[in-house]
Amino acid sequence: MMKKTMAHTLRRFRMIISYFSHSVVSTLIDVALVWLLLRITSIHLVTANTVGVISGFSVGFFLDVRRTFSSRYSLLTFMVYLGTFLLGLVIADWLIVSCYNMVIPYTSTDSAFLISKGASVIIPFFGLYFLRKYLYKAAQRYEKRNTDE
């Protein structure tokens, strides 16, 4: 009984679990790169964050389009991912700067970075997941309708 319930739950949440695991991989690459850039260069926080997020975008696109959203690689799916990515980037950059400025008076630079980077990753995660899920379904319907004609 417990195994059936667990299996059912995993199937039910397969997409968000997949999206989450791909996001973890993308985020680890993102955070490591931003941290490295801040440590070894005099690059501005937003610039470093943008480089990290773009790297995570590339990894996320190739993992998510087929494995999470069961879509095919096409110009339309790329545009969906790019559009939602840009929206997420603006939100993430705003969050990292806002949170960093709020916590830096009370903690070390490293802690302020981790707190602000965490906020800039976690908060957009759910919004982008649901937006992408909706848009990929719409893209699949559009592509199916145009190939059937």
mmCIF file of N, CA and C in Angstrom:
data_model
loop_
_atom_site.group_PDB
_atom_site.id
_atom_site.type_symbol
_atom_site.label_atom_id
_atom_site.label_comp_id
_atom_site.label_asym_id
_atom_site.label_seq_id
_atom_site.Cartn_x
_atom_site.Cartn_y
_atom_site.Cartn_z
ATOM 1 N N MET A 1 0.834 -1.191 0.000
ATOM 2 C CA MET A 1 0.000 0.000 0.000
ATOM 3 C C MET A 1 0.879 1.255 0.000
ATOM 4 N N MET A 2 1.863 1.305 0.886
ATOM 5 C CA MET A 2 2.749 2.461 0.981
ATOM 6 C C MET A 2 3.547 2.632 -0.315
ATOM 7 N N LYS A 3 4.005 1.516 -0.908
ATOM 8 C CA LYS A 3 4.769 1.586 -2.150
ATOM 9 C C LYS A 3 3.911 2.126 -3.284
ATOM 10 N N LYS A 4 2.634 1.693 -3.339
ATOM 11 C CA LYS A 4 1.733 2.178 -4.382
ATOM 12 C C LYS A 4 1.490 3.674 -4.233
ATOM 13 N N THR A 5 1.292 4.107 -3.015
ATOM 14 C CA THR A 5 1.055 5.527 -2.758
ATOM 15 C C THR A 5 2.281 6.346 -3.138
ATOM 16 N N MET A 6 3.457 5.860 -2.776
ATOM 17 C CA MET A 6 4.696 6.564 -3.107
ATOM 18 C C MET A 6 4.907 6.588 -4.624
ATOM 19 N N ALA A 7 4.676 5.480 -5.291
ATOM 20 C CA ALA A 7 4.834 5.416 -6.741
ATOM 21 C C ALA A 7 3.851 6.369 -7.427
ATOM 22 N N HIS A 8 2.615 6.387 -6.943
ATOM 23 C CA HIS A 8 1.611 7.285 -7.501
ATOM 24 C C HIS A 8 2.019 8.748 -7.307
ATOM 25 N N THR A 9 2.515 9.063 -6.134
ATOM 26 C CA THR A 9 2.954 10.427 -5.846
ATOM 27 C C THR A 9 4.116 10.822 -6.745
ATOM 28 N N LEU A 10 5.081 9.926 -6.918
ATOM 29 C CA LEU A 10 6.229 10.215 -7.790
ATOM 30 C C LEU A 10 5.791 10.436 -9.231
ATOM 31 N N ARG A 11 4.857 9.598 -9.723
ATOM 32 C CA ARG A 11 4.348 9.775 -11.088
ATOM 33 C C ARG A 11 3.612 11.108 -11.221
ATOM 34 N N ARG A 12 2.829 11.412 -10.218
ATOM 35 C CA ARG A 12 2.032 12.638 -10.244
ATOM 36 C C ARG A 12 2.916 13.885 -10.290
ATOM 37 N N PHE A 13 4.027 13.843 -9.574
ATOM 38 C CA PHE A 13 4.914 15.002 -9.496
ATOM 39 C C PHE A 13 6.191 14.819 -10.312
ATOM 40 N N ARG A 14 6.183 13.899 -11.271
ATOM 41 C CA ARG A 14 7.366 13.602 -12.077
ATOM 42 C C ARG A 14 7.945 14.850 -12.739
ATOM 43 N N MET A 15 7.070 15.672 -13.307
ATOM 44 C CA MET A 15 7.556 16.856 -14.024
ATOM 45 C C MET A 15 8.274 17.839 -13.099
ATOM 46 N N ILE A 16 7.691 18.130 -11.959
ATOM 47 C CA ILE A 16 8.328 19.118 -11.076
ATOM 48 C C ILE A 16 9.571 18.517 -10.410
ATOM 49 N N ILE A 17 9.581 17.206 -10.172
ATOM 50 C CA ILE A 17 10.781 16.554 -9.623
ATOM 51 C C ILE A 17 11.905 16.615 -10.649
ATOM 52 N N SER A 18 11.572 16.338 -11.900
ATOM 53 C CA SER A 18 12.552 16.419 -12.980
ATOM 54 C C SER A 18 13.063 17.857 -13.123
ATOM 55 N N TYR A 19 12.130 18.801 -13.142
ATOM 56 C CA TYR A 19 12.489 20.219 -13.257
ATOM 57 C C TYR A 19 13.376 20.634 -12.078
ATOM 58 N N PHE A 20 13.031 20.171 -10.896
ATOM 59 C CA PHE A 20 13.824 20.480 -9.705
ATOM 60 C C PHE A 20 15.239 19.913 -9.823
ATOM 61 N N SER A 21 15.364 18.651 -10.219
ATOM 62 C CA SER A 21 16.698 18.042 -10.296
ATOM 63 C C SER A 21 17.550 18.722 -11.367
ATOM 64 N N HIS A 22 16.940 19.080 -12.498
ATOM 65 C CA HIS A 22 17.687 19.806 -13.522
ATOM 66 C C HIS A 22 18.053 21.205 -13.038
ATOM 67 N N SER A 23 17.165 21.800 -12.278
ATOM 68 C CA SER A 23 17.453 23.125 -11.716
ATOM 69 C C SER A 23 18.597 23.077 -10.716
ATOM 70 N N VAL A 24 18.678 21.990 -9.953
ATOM 71 C CA VAL A 24 19.789 21.833 -8.996
ATOM 72 C C VAL A 24 21.117 21.795 -9.747
ATOM 73 N N VAL A 25 21.185 21.001 -10.811
ATOM 74 C CA VAL A 25 22.414 20.912 -11.608
ATOM 75 C C VAL A 25 22.760 22.285 -12.188
ATOM 76 N N SER A 26 21.769 22.928 -12.808
ATOM 77 C CA SER A 26 21.983 24.254 -13.400
ATOM 78 C C SER A 26 22.399 25.273 -12.348
ATOM 79 N N THR A 27 21.774 25.202 -11.191
ATOM 80 C CA THR A 27 22.067 26.158 -10.115
ATOM 81 C C THR A 27 23.462 25.952 -9.544
ATOM 82 N N LEU A 28 23.871 24.714 -9.396
ATOM 83 C CA LEU A 28 25.229 24.454 -8.897
ATOM 84 C C LEU A 28 26.270 25.046 -9.837
ATOM 85 N N ILE A 29 26.043 24.894 -11.129
ATOM 86 C CA ILE A 29 26.952 25.487 -12.114
ATOM 87 C C ILE A 29 26.899 27.011 -11.999
ATOM 88 N N ASP A 30 25.705 27.548 -11.919
ATOM 89 C CA ASP A 30 25.481 28.986 -11.798
ATOM 90 C C ASP A 30 26.186 29.551 -10.554
ATOM 91 N N VAL A 31 25.898 29.003 -9.392
ATOM 92 C CA VAL A 31 26.444 29.522 -8.135
ATOM 93 C C VAL A 31 27.965 29.399 -8.102
ATOM 94 N N ALA A 32 28.497 28.270 -8.529
ATOM 95 C CA ALA A 32 29.949 28.078 -8.526
ATOM 96 C C ALA A 32 30.632 29.102 -9.426
ATOM 97 N N LEU A 33 30.045 29.335 -10.584
ATOM 98 C CA LEU A 33 30.631 30.294 -11.508
ATOM 99 C C LEU A 33 30.566 31.726 -10.961
ATOM 100 N N VAL A 34 29.433 32.108 -10.393
ATOM 101 C CA VAL A 34 29.299 33.455 -9.819
ATOM 102 C C VAL A 34 30.283 33.626 -8.662
ATOM 103 N N TRP A 35 30.352 32.649 -7.788
ATOM 104 C CA TRP A 35 31.261 32.713 -6.645
ATOM 105 C C TRP A 35 32.704 32.853 -7.123
ATOM 106 N N LEU A 36 33.072 32.042 -8.120
ATOM 107 C CA LEU A 36 34.425 32.099 -8.670
ATOM 108 C C LEU A 36 34.728 33.472 -9.270
ATOM 109 N N LEU A 37 33.790 33.989 -10.057
ATOM 110 C CA LEU A 37 33.994 35.308 -10.672
ATOM 111 C C LEU A 37 34.144 36.402 -9.619
ATOM 112 N N LEU A 38 33.356 36.325 -8.559
ATOM 113 C CA LEU A 38 33.456 37.333 -7.497
ATOM 114 C C LEU A 38 34.774 37.213 -6.730
ATOM 115 N N ARG A 39 35.267 35.992 -6.600
ATOM 116 C CA ARG A 39 36.508 35.749 -5.851
ATOM 117 C C ARG A 39 37.752 36.139 -6.627
ATOM 118 N N ILE A 40 37.780 35.862 -7.940
ATOM 119 C CA ILE A 40 39.033 36.023 -8.690
ATOM 120 C C ILE A 40 39.063 37.252 -9.606
ATOM 121 N N THR A 41 37.938 37.957 -9.704
ATOM 122 C CA THR A 41 37.910 39.156 -10.535
ATOM 123 C C THR A 41 37.288 40.299 -9.741
ATOM 124 N N SER A 42 37.320 41.462 -10.333
ATOM 125 C CA SER A 42 36.659 42.604 -9.699
ATOM 126 C C SER A 42 35.332 42.894 -10.399
ATOM 127 N N ILE A 43 34.755 41.882 -10.978
ATOM 128 C CA ILE A 43 33.505 42.002 -11.734
ATOM 129 C C ILE A 43 32.352 42.380 -10.798
ATOM 130 N N HIS A 44 31.418 43.165 -11.285
ATOM 131 C CA HIS A 44 30.250 43.601 -10.504
ATOM 132 C C HIS A 44 29.329 42.406 -10.231
ATOM 133 N N LEU A 45 28.649 42.451 -9.118
ATOM 134 C CA LEU A 45 27.748 41.371 -8.697
ATOM 135 C C LEU A 45 26.714 41.015 -9.765
ATOM 136 N N VAL A 46 26.081 42.009 -10.355
ATOM 137 C CA VAL A 46 25.046 41.734 -11.365
ATOM 138 C C VAL A 46 25.658 41.105 -12.608
ATOM 139 N N THR A 47 26.826 41.569 -13.013
ATOM 140 C CA THR A 47 27.488 40.986 -14.187
ATOM 141 C C THR A 47 27.862 39.532 -13.917
ATOM 142 N N ALA A 48 28.440 39.268 -12.766
ATOM 143 C CA ALA A 48 28.793 37.894 -12.400
ATOM 144 C C ALA A 48 27.550 37.020 -12.335
ATOM 145 N N ASN A 49 26.498 37.548 -11.746
ATOM 146 C CA ASN A 49 25.252 36.795 -11.643
ATOM 147 C C ASN A 49 24.681 36.498 -13.029
ATOM 148 N N THR A 50 24.754 37.456 -13.925
ATOM 149 C CA THR A 50 24.239 37.263 -15.282
ATOM 150 C C THR A 50 25.016 36.169 -16.005
ATOM 151 N N VAL A 51 26.339 36.162 -15.878
ATOM 152 C CA VAL A 51 27.163 35.113 -16.492
ATOM 153 C C VAL A 51 26.768 33.740 -15.934
ATOM 154 N N GLY A 52 26.593 33.669 -14.627
ATOM 155 C CA GLY A 52 26.202 32.403 -14.008
ATOM 156 C C GLY A 52 24.829 31.948 -14.462
ATOM 157 N N VAL A 53 23.894 32.868 -14.539
ATOM 158 C CA VAL A 53 22.535 32.513 -14.935
ATOM 159 C C VAL A 53 22.494 32.075 -16.397
ATOM 160 N N ILE A 54 23.267 32.721 -17.263
ATOM 161 C CA ILE A 54 23.308 32.320 -18.676
ATOM 162 C C ILE A 54 23.875 30.907 -18.811
ATOM 163 N N SER A 55 24.874 30.583 -18.023
ATOM 164 C CA SER A 55 25.432 29.222 -18.043
ATOM 165 C C SER A 55 24.381 28.211 -17.582
ATOM 166 N N GLY A 56 23.686 28.547 -16.509
ATOM 167 C CA GLY A 56 22.609 27.675 -16.034
ATOM 168 C C GLY A 56 21.496 27.541 -17.051
ATOM 169 N N PHE A 57 21.187 28.625 -17.772
ATOM 170 C CA PHE A 57 20.179 28.602 -18.829
ATOM 171 C C PHE A 57 20.511 27.558 -19.880
ATOM 172 N N SER A 58 21.742 27.559 -20.325
ATOM 173 C CA SER A 58 22.152 26.635 -21.380
ATOM 174 C C SER A 58 21.979 25.190 -20.940
ATOM 175 N N VAL A 59 22.443 24.886 -19.759
ATOM 176 C CA VAL A 59 22.299 23.526 -19.230
ATOM 177 C C VAL A 59 20.826 23.184 -19.047
ATOM 178 N N GLY A 60 20.069 24.091 -18.457
ATOM 179 C CA GLY A 60 18.645 23.864 -18.202
ATOM 180 C C GLY A 60 17.849 23.630 -19.469
ATOM 181 N N PHE A 61 18.103 24.403 -20.507
ATOM 182 C CA PHE A 61 17.370 24.240 -21.764
ATOM 183 C C PHE A 61 17.517 22.823 -22.302
ATOM 184 N N PHE A 62 18.755 22.360 -22.397
ATOM 185 C CA PHE A 62 18.976 21.042 -22.975
ATOM 186 C C PHE A 62 18.452 19.914 -22.095
ATOM 187 N N LEU A 63 18.415 20.110 -20.795
ATOM 188 C CA LEU A 63 17.863 19.087 -19.913
ATOM 189 C C LEU A 63 16.334 19.127 -19.859
ATOM 190 N N ASP A 64 15.756 20.323 -19.794
ATOM 191 C CA ASP A 64 14.323 20.453 -19.530
ATOM 192 C C ASP A 64 13.406 20.247 -20.732
ATOM 193 N N VAL A 65 13.775 20.744 -21.879
ATOM 194 C CA VAL A 65 12.843 20.721 -23.007
ATOM 195 C C VAL A 65 12.346 19.305 -23.288
ATOM 196 N N ARG A 66 13.222 18.370 -23.395
ATOM 197 C CA ARG A 66 12.800 16.994 -23.699
ATOM 198 C C ARG A 66 12.446 16.191 -22.451
ATOM 199 N N ARG A 67 13.299 16.255 -21.455
ATOM 200 C CA ARG A 67 13.125 15.364 -20.304
ATOM 201 C C ARG A 67 12.010 15.802 -19.362
ATOM 202 N N THR A 68 11.832 17.077 -19.157
ATOM 203 C CA THR A 68 10.807 17.547 -18.228
ATOM 204 C C THR A 68 9.492 17.826 -18.941
ATOM 205 N N PHE A 69 9.561 18.577 -20.038
ATOM 206 C CA PHE A 69 8.346 19.038 -20.686
ATOM 207 C C PHE A 69 7.957 18.211 -21.912
ATOM 208 N N SER A 70 8.715 17.162 -22.202
ATOM 209 C CA SER A 70 8.419 16.245 -23.318
ATOM 210 C C SER A 70 8.160 16.999 -24.620
ATOM 211 N N SER A 71 8.932 18.014 -24.865
ATOM 212 C CA SER A 71 8.828 18.782 -26.104
ATOM 213 C C SER A 71 10.033 18.456 -26.972
ATOM 214 N N ARG A 72 9.940 18.895 -28.185
ATOM 215 C CA ARG A 72 11.098 18.695 -29.063
ATOM 216 C C ARG A 72 11.847 20.011 -29.183
ATOM 217 N N TYR A 73 13.117 19.908 -29.530
ATOM 218 C CA TYR A 73 13.901 21.115 -29.732
ATOM 219 C C TYR A 73 13.430 21.778 -31.024
ATOM 220 N N SER A 74 13.031 23.018 -30.917
ATOM 221 C CA SER A 74 12.602 23.775 -32.088
ATOM 222 C C SER A 74 12.806 25.246 -31.784
ATOM 223 N N LEU A 75 12.618 26.061 -32.790
ATOM 224 C CA LEU A 75 12.734 27.500 -32.576
ATOM 225 C C LEU A 75 11.682 27.966 -31.570
ATOM 226 N N LEU A 76 10.484 27.426 -31.666
ATOM 227 C CA LEU A 76 9.414 27.819 -30.759
ATOM 228 C C LEU A 76 9.739 27.446 -29.310
ATOM 229 N N THR A 77 10.220 26.212 -29.071
ATOM 230 C CA THR A 77 10.542 25.824 -27.692
ATOM 231 C C THR A 77 11.736 26.626 -27.166
ATOM 232 N N PHE A 78 12.673 26.941 -28.055
ATOM 233 C CA PHE A 78 13.790 27.786 -27.636
ATOM 234 C C PHE A 78 13.296 29.176 -27.253
ATOM 235 N N MET A 79 12.369 29.726 -28.040
ATOM 236 C CA MET A 79 11.838 31.056 -27.754
ATOM 237 C C MET A 79 11.059 31.072 -26.432
ATOM 238 N N VAL A 80 10.316 29.994 -26.153
ATOM 239 C CA VAL A 80 9.610 29.884 -24.872
ATOM 240 C C VAL A 80 10.624 29.889 -23.735
ATOM 241 N N TYR A 81 11.656 29.064 -23.867
ATOM 242 C CA TYR A 81 12.656 28.978 -22.808
ATOM 243 C C TYR A 81 13.405 30.296 -22.655
ATOM 244 N N LEU A 82 13.773 30.904 -23.792
ATOM 245 C CA LEU A 82 14.497 32.169 -23.754
ATOM 246 C C LEU A 82 13.642 33.281 -23.135
ATOM 247 N N GLY A 83 12.384 33.371 -23.545
ATOM 248 C CA GLY A 83 11.494 34.403 -23.007
ATOM 249 C C GLY A 83 11.297 34.271 -21.504
ATOM 250 N N THR A 84 11.072 33.044 -21.041
ATOM 251 C CA THR A 84 10.881 32.834 -19.609
ATOM 252 C C THR A 84 12.205 33.011 -18.867
ATOM 253 N N PHE A 85 13.285 32.649 -19.510
ATOM 254 C CA PHE A 85 14.605 32.864 -18.927
ATOM 255 C C PHE A 85 14.869 34.344 -18.695
ATOM 256 N N LEU A 86 14.588 35.166 -19.709
ATOM 257 C CA LEU A 86 14.826 36.608 -19.583
ATOM 258 C C LEU A 86 13.978 37.208 -18.464
ATOM 259 N N LEU A 87 12.741 36.787 -18.384
ATOM 260 C CA LEU A 87 11.881 37.230 -17.285
ATOM 261 C C LEU A 87 12.489 36.817 -15.943
ATOM 262 N N GLY A 88 12.912 35.558 -15.855
ATOM 263 C CA GLY A 88 13.535 35.062 -14.627
ATOM 264 C C GLY A 88 14.833 35.781 -14.300
ATOM 265 N N LEU A 89 15.598 36.141 -15.337
ATOM 266 C CA LEU A 89 16.865 36.844 -15.134
ATOM 267 C C LEU A 89 16.638 38.224 -14.513
ATOM 268 N N VAL A 90 15.660 38.939 -15.022
ATOM 269 C CA VAL A 90 15.349 40.263 -14.472
ATOM 270 C C VAL A 90 14.929 40.130 -13.007
ATOM 271 N N ILE A 91 14.077 39.158 -12.735
ATOM 272 C CA ILE A 91 13.616 38.935 -11.356
ATOM 273 C C ILE A 91 14.792 38.524 -10.462
ATOM 274 N N ALA A 92 15.630 37.599 -10.963
ATOM 275 C CA ALA A 92 16.772 37.114 -10.174
ATOM 276 C C ALA A 92 17.765 38.235 -9.879
ATOM 277 N N ASP A 93 18.062 39.059 -10.884
ATOM 278 C CA ASP A 93 19.000 40.166 -10.656
ATOM 279 C C ASP A 93 18.443 41.172 -9.653
ATOM 280 N N TRP A 94 17.160 41.477 -9.775
ATOM 281 C CA TRP A 94 16.538 42.395 -8.820
ATOM 282 C C TRP A 94 16.589 41.800 -7.406
ATOM 283 N N LEU A 95 16.275 40.510 -7.301
ATOM 284 C CA LEU A 95 16.275 39.861 -5.981
ATOM 285 C C LEU A 95 17.667 39.794 -5.365
ATOM 286 N N ILE A 96 18.685 39.449 -6.182
ATOM 287 C CA ILE A 96 20.028 39.300 -5.604
ATOM 288 C C ILE A 96 20.546 40.639 -5.079
ATOM 289 N N VAL A 97 20.300 41.713 -5.810
ATOM 290 C CA VAL A 97 20.755 43.030 -5.363
ATOM 291 C C VAL A 97 19.953 43.494 -4.149
ATOM 292 N N SER A 98 18.636 43.349 -4.213
ATOM 293 C CA SER A 98 17.781 43.795 -3.099
ATOM 294 C C SER A 98 18.100 43.040 -1.815
ATOM 295 N N CYS A 99 18.180 41.733 -1.913
ATOM 296 C CA CYS A 99 18.466 40.927 -0.714
ATOM 297 C C CYS A 99 19.876 41.191 -0.192
ATOM 298 N N TYR A 100 20.844 41.286 -1.103
ATOM 299 C CA TYR A 100 22.221 41.550 -0.701
ATOM 300 C C TYR A 100 22.309 42.860 0.077
ATOM 301 N N ASN A 101 21.686 43.893 -0.461
ATOM 302 C CA ASN A 101 21.718 45.197 0.210
ATOM 303 C C ASN A 101 20.991 45.178 1.551
ATOM 304 N N MET A 102 19.986 44.334 1.668
ATOM 305 C CA MET A 102 19.255 44.248 2.946
ATOM 306 C C MET A 102 20.067 43.526 4.018
ATOM 307 N N VAL A 103 20.832 42.489 3.643
ATOM 308 C CA VAL A 103 21.504 41.682 4.662
ATOM 309 C C VAL A 103 22.973 42.028 4.880
ATOM 310 N N ILE A 104 23.626 42.723 3.950
ATOM 311 C CA ILE A 104 25.060 43.008 4.090
ATOM 312 C C ILE A 104 25.404 43.790 5.362
ATOM 313 N N PRO A 105 24.549 44.684 5.854
ATOM 314 C CA PRO A 105 24.917 45.372 7.104
ATOM 315 C C PRO A 105 24.964 44.431 8.321
ATOM 316 N N TYR A 106 24.358 43.264 8.204
ATOM 317 C CA TYR A 106 24.228 42.374 9.362
ATOM 318 C C TYR A 106 25.071 41.106 9.289
ATOM 319 N N THR A 107 25.777 40.893 8.188
ATOM 320 C CA THR A 107 26.492 39.629 8.030
ATOM 321 C C THR A 107 27.721 39.814 7.152
ATOM 322 N N SER A 108 28.477 38.743 6.976
ATOM 323 C CA SER A 108 29.688 38.796 6.149
ATOM 324 C C SER A 108 29.324 38.836 4.667
ATOM 325 N N THR A 109 30.303 39.183 3.859
ATOM 326 C CA THR A 109 30.094 39.230 2.414
ATOM 327 C C THR A 109 29.664 37.873 1.870
ATOM 328 N N ASP A 110 30.335 36.796 2.315
ATOM 329 C CA ASP A 110 29.993 35.448 1.842
ATOM 330 C C ASP A 110 28.571 35.060 2.243
ATOM 331 N N SER A 111 28.198 35.347 3.469
ATOM 332 C CA SER A 111 26.843 35.022 3.925
ATOM 333 C C SER A 111 25.802 35.844 3.179
ATOM 334 N N ALA A 112 26.096 37.118 2.967
ATOM 335 C CA ALA A 112 25.166 37.972 2.226
ATOM 336 C C ALA A 112 24.984 37.448 0.808
ATOM 337 N N PHE A 113 26.089 37.009 0.207
ATOM 338 C CA PHE A 113 26.000 36.434 -1.138
ATOM 339 C C PHE A 113 25.127 35.182 -1.135
ATOM 340 N N LEU A 114 25.388 34.257 -0.217
ATOM 341 C CA LEU A 114 24.619 33.004 -0.186
ATOM 342 C C LEU A 114 23.132 33.248 0.064
ATOM 343 N N ILE A 115 22.823 34.144 0.969
ATOM 344 C CA ILE A 115 21.419 34.455 1.264
ATOM 345 C C ILE A 115 20.749 35.079 0.044
ATOM 346 N N SER A 116 21.402 36.070 -0.556
ATOM 347 C CA SER A 116 20.801 36.764 -1.695
ATOM 348 C C SER A 116 20.737 35.868 -2.926
ATOM 349 N N LYS A 117 21.743 35.043 -3.130
ATOM 350 C CA LYS A 117 21.724 34.120 -4.265
ATOM 351 C C LYS A 117 20.624 33.079 -4.058
ATOM 352 N N GLY A 118 20.466 32.613 -2.845
ATOM 353 C CA GLY A 118 19.395 31.660 -2.548
ATOM 354 C C GLY A 118 18.033 32.238 -2.861
ATOM 355 N N ALA A 119 17.801 33.476 -2.458
ATOM 356 C CA ALA A 119 16.513 34.128 -2.747
ATOM 357 C C ALA A 119 16.311 34.294 -4.242
ATOM 358 N N SER A 120 17.387 34.643 -4.966
ATOM 359 C CA SER A 120 17.258 34.879 -6.408
ATOM 360 C C SER A 120 17.083 33.586 -7.199
ATOM 361 N N VAL A 121 17.307 32.460 -6.569
ATOM 362 C CA VAL A 121 17.099 31.161 -7.221
ATOM 363 C C VAL A 121 15.743 30.575 -6.833
ATOM 364 N N ILE A 122 15.451 30.562 -5.553
ATOM 365 C CA ILE A 122 14.257 29.876 -5.050
ATOM 366 C C ILE A 122 12.961 30.575 -5.448
ATOM 367 N N ILE A 123 12.925 31.870 -5.316
ATOM 368 C CA ILE A 123 11.671 32.592 -5.563
ATOM 369 C C ILE A 123 11.202 32.462 -7.021
ATOM 370 N N PRO A 124 12.079 32.675 -8.015
ATOM 371 C CA PRO A 124 11.611 32.530 -9.400
ATOM 372 C C PRO A 124 11.341 31.075 -9.832
ATOM 373 N N PHE A 125 11.892 30.112 -9.096
ATOM 374 C CA PHE A 125 11.783 28.700 -9.491
ATOM 375 C C PHE A 125 10.344 28.276 -9.785
ATOM 376 N N PHE A 126 9.453 28.487 -8.849
ATOM 377 C CA PHE A 126 8.084 27.997 -9.004
ATOM 378 C C PHE A 126 7.315 28.755 -10.080
ATOM 379 N N GLY A 127 7.470 30.053 -10.112
ATOM 380 C CA GLY A 127 6.777 30.836 -11.139
ATOM 381 C C GLY A 127 7.192 30.426 -12.536
ATOM 382 N N LEU A 128 8.490 30.242 -12.752
ATOM 383 C CA LEU A 128 8.975 29.847 -14.070
ATOM 384 C C LEU A 128 8.542 28.429 -14.429
ATOM 385 N N TYR A 129 8.518 27.536 -13.447
ATOM 386 C CA TYR A 129 8.072 26.166 -13.722
ATOM 387 C C TYR A 129 6.645 26.161 -14.261
ATOM 388 N N PHE A 130 5.730 26.813 -13.552
ATOM 389 C CA PHE A 130 4.330 26.791 -13.972
ATOM 390 C C PHE A 130 4.120 27.559 -15.277
ATOM 391 N N LEU A 131 4.833 28.640 -15.463
ATOM 392 C CA LEU A 131 4.729 29.386 -16.712
ATOM 393 C C LEU A 131 5.241 28.550 -17.882
ATOM 394 N N ARG A 132 6.383 27.909 -17.712
ATOM 395 C CA ARG A 132 6.934 27.067 -18.779
ATOM 396 C C ARG A 132 6.038 25.871 -19.069
ATOM 397 N N LYS A 133 5.509 25.260 -18.044
ATOM 398 C CA LYS A 133 4.605 24.125 -18.230
ATOM 399 C C LYS A 133 3.428 24.537 -19.113
ATOM 400 N N TYR A 134 2.828 25.665 -18.809
ATOM 401 C CA TYR A 134 1.696 26.164 -19.582
ATOM 402 C C TYR A 134 2.117 26.489 -21.021
ATOM 403 N N LEU A 135 3.230 27.202 -21.173
ATOM 404 C CA LEU A 135 3.661 27.631 -22.498
ATOM 405 C C LEU A 135 4.120 26.465 -23.367
ATOM 406 N N TYR A 136 4.757 25.452 -22.776
ATOM 407 C CA TYR A 136 5.167 24.294 -23.572
ATOM 408 C C TYR A 136 3.965 23.486 -24.053
ATOM 409 N N LYS A 137 2.953 23.381 -23.226
ATOM 410 C CA LYS A 137 1.724 22.710 -23.669
ATOM 411 C C LYS A 137 1.092 23.489 -24.820
ATOM 412 N N ALA A 138 1.062 24.807 -24.715
ATOM 413 C CA ALA A 138 0.527 25.637 -25.793
ATOM 414 C C ALA A 138 1.380 25.485 -27.060
ATOM 415 N N ALA A 139 2.687 25.441 -26.899
ATOM 416 C CA ALA A 139 3.581 25.276 -28.050
ATOM 417 C C ALA A 139 3.371 23.916 -28.714
ATOM 418 N N GLN A 140 3.186 22.878 -27.906
ATOM 419 C CA GLN A 140 2.935 21.551 -28.467
ATOM 420 C C GLN A 140 1.644 21.540 -29.266
ATOM 421 N N ARG A 141 0.588 22.173 -28.742
ATOM 422 C CA ARG A 141 -0.689 22.243 -29.473
ATOM 423 C C ARG A 141 -0.505 23.014 -30.779
ATOM 424 N N TYR A 142 0.212 24.109 -30.730
ATOM 425 C CA TYR A 142 0.455 24.934 -31.909
ATOM 426 C C TYR A 142 1.234 24.144 -32.963
ATOM 427 N N GLU A 143 2.305 23.488 -32.544
ATOM 428 C CA GLU A 143 3.117 22.714 -33.493
ATOM 429 C C GLU A 143 2.336 21.542 -34.068
ATOM 430 N N LYS A 144 1.511 20.888 -33.251
ATOM 431 C CA LYS A 144 0.702 19.768 -33.718
ATOM 432 C C LYS A 144 -0.328 20.251 -34.732
ATOM 433 N N ARG A 145 -0.965 21.358 -34.443
ATOM 434 C CA ARG A 145 -1.969 21.921 -35.348
ATOM 435 C C ARG A 145 -1.332 22.308 -36.678
ATOM 436 N N ASN A 146 -0.139 22.851 -36.663
ATOM 437 C CA ASN A 146 0.523 23.282 -37.893
ATOM 438 C C ASN A 146 1.128 22.137 -38.679
ATOM 439 N N THR A 147 1.449 21.024 -38.046
ATOM 440 C CA THR A 147 1.971 19.874 -38.794
ATOM 441 C C THR A 147 0.841 19.004 -39.325
ATOM 442 N N ASP A 148 -0.352 19.085 -38.722
ATOM 443 C CA ASP A 148 -1.495 18.298 -39.175
ATOM 444 C C ASP A 148 -2.125 18.903 -40.420
ATOM 445 N N GLU A 149 -1.906 20.190 -40.654
ATOM 446 C CA GLU A 149 -2.550 20.858 -41.783
ATOM 447 C C GLU A 149 -1.828 20.608 -43.067
#
